[in-house]
PDB file of C-alpha atoms in Angstrom:
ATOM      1  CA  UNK I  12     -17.280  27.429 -21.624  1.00  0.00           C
ATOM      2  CA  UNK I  13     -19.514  25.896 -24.170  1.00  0.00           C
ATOM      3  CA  UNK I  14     -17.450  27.305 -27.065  1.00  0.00           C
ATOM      4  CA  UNK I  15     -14.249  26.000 -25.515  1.00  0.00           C
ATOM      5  CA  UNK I  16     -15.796  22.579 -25.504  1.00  0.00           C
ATOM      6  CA  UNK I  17     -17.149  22.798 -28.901  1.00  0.00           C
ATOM      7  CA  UNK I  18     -13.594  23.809 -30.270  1.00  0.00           C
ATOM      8  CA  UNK I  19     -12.217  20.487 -28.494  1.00  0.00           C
ATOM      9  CA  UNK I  20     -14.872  18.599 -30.354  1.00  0.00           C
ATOM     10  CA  UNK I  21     -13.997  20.219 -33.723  1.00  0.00           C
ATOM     11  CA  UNK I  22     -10.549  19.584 -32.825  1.00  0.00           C
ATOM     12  CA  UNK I  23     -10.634  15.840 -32.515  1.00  0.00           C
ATOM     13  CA  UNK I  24     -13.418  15.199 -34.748  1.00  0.00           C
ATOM     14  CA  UNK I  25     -11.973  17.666 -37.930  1.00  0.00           C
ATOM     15  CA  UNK I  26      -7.977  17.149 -37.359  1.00  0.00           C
ATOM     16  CA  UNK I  27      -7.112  14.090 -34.936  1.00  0.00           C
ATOM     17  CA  UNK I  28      -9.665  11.544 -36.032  1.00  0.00           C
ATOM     18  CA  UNK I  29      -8.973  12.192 -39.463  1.00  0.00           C
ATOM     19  CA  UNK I  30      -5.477   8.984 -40.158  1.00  0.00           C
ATOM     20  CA  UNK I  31      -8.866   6.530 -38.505  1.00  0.00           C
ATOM     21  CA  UNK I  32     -11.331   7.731 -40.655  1.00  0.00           C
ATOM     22  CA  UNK I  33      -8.954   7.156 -43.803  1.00  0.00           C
ATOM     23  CA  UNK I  34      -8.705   3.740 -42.049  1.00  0.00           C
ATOM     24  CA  UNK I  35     -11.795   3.052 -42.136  1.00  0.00           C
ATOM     25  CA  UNK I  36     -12.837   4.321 -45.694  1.00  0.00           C
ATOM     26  CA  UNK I  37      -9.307   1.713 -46.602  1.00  0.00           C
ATOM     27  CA  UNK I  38     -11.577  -1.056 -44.507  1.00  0.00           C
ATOM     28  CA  UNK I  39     -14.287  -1.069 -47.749  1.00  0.00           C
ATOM     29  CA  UNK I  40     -11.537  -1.949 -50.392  1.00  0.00           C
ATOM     30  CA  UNK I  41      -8.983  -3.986 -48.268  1.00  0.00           C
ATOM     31  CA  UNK I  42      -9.304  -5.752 -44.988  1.00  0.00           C
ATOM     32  CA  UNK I  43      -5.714  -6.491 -45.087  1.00  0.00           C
ATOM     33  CA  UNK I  44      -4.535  -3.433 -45.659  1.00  0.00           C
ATOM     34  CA  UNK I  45      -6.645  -1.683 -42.989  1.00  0.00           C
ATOM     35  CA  UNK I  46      -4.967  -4.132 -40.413  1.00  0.00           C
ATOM     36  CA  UNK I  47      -1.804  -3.974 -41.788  1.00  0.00           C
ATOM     37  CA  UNK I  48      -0.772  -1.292 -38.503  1.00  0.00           C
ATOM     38  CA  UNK I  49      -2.095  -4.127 -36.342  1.00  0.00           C
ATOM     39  CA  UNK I  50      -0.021  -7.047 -37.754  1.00  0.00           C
ATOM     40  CA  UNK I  51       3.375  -4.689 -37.957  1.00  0.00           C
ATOM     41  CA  UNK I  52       2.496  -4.389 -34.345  1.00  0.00           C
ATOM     42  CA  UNK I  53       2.194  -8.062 -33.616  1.00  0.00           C
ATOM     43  CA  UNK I  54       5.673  -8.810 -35.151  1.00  0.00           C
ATOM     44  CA  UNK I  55       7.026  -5.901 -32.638  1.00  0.00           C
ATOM     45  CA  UNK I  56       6.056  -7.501 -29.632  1.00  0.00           C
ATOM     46  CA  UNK I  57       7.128 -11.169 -30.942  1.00  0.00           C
ATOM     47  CA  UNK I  58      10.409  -9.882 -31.342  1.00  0.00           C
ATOM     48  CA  UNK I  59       9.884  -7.895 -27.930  1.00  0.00           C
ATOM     49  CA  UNK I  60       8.768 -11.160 -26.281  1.00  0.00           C
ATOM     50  CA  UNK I  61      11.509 -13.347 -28.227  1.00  0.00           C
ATOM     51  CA  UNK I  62      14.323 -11.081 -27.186  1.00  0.00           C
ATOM     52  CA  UNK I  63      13.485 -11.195 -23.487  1.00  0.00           C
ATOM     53  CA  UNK I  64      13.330 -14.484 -23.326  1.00  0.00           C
ATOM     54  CA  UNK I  65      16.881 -15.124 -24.645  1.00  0.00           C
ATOM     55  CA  UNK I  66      17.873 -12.641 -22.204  1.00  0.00           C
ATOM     56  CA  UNK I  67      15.913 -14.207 -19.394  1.00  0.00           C
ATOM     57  CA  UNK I  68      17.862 -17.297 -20.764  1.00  0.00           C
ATOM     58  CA  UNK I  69      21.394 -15.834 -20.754  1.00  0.00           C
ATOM     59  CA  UNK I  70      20.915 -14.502 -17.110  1.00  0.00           C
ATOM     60  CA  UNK I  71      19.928 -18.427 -16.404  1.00  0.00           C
ATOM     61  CA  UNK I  72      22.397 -20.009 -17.802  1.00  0.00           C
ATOM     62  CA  UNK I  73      25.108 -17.841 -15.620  1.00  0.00           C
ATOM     63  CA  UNK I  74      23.633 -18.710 -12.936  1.00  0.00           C
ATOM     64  CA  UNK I  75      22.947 -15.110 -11.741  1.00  0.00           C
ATOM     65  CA  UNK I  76      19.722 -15.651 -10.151  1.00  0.00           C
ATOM     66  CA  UNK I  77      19.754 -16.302  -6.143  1.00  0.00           C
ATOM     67  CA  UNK I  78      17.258 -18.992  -6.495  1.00  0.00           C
ATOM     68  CA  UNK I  79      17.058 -19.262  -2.582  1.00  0.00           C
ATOM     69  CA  UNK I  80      13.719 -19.931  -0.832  1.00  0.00           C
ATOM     70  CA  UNK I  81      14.319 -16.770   1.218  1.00  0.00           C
ATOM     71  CA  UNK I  82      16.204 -14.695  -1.566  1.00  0.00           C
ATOM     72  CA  UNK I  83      13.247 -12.561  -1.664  1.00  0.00           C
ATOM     73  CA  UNK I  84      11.542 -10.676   1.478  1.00  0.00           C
ATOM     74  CA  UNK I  85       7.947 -11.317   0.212  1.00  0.00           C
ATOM     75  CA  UNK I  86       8.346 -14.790  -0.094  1.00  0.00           C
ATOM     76  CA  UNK I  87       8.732 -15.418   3.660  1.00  0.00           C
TER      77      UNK I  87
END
């Protein structure tokens, strides 16, 4: 059993860690370019968040929302 935990170990230390540990060598020579992954993500949920709200606001404007008191069962 040891061995077969030792070979997970090598496996994510030698082979899966290895695109974050080029990250963080990139960290010493640019900060920007170490976080660039992090800001590409930022614009993805901005235009995630964006897009459902203009959908949100589409459905409102129809008026396809039951906005009765008792339109839902949990609230009463």
């Amino acid at each position: 059993m040891k061995d077969f935990f030792e070979g997970i170990a090598w496996l994510f230390e030698e082979v899966l860690f290895v695109p974050l540990e080029a990250l963080r060598e990139l960290e010493l020579n640019s900060w920007w370019a170490a976080n660039a992954i992090n800001f590409i993500f930022v614009l993805i949920g901005l235009a995630a968040f964006f897009y459902w709200m203009k959908q949100l606001k589409k459905f409102n404007d129809n008026n396809e929302e039951n906005r009765d008191p008792s339109a839902h069962s949990f609230l009463g």
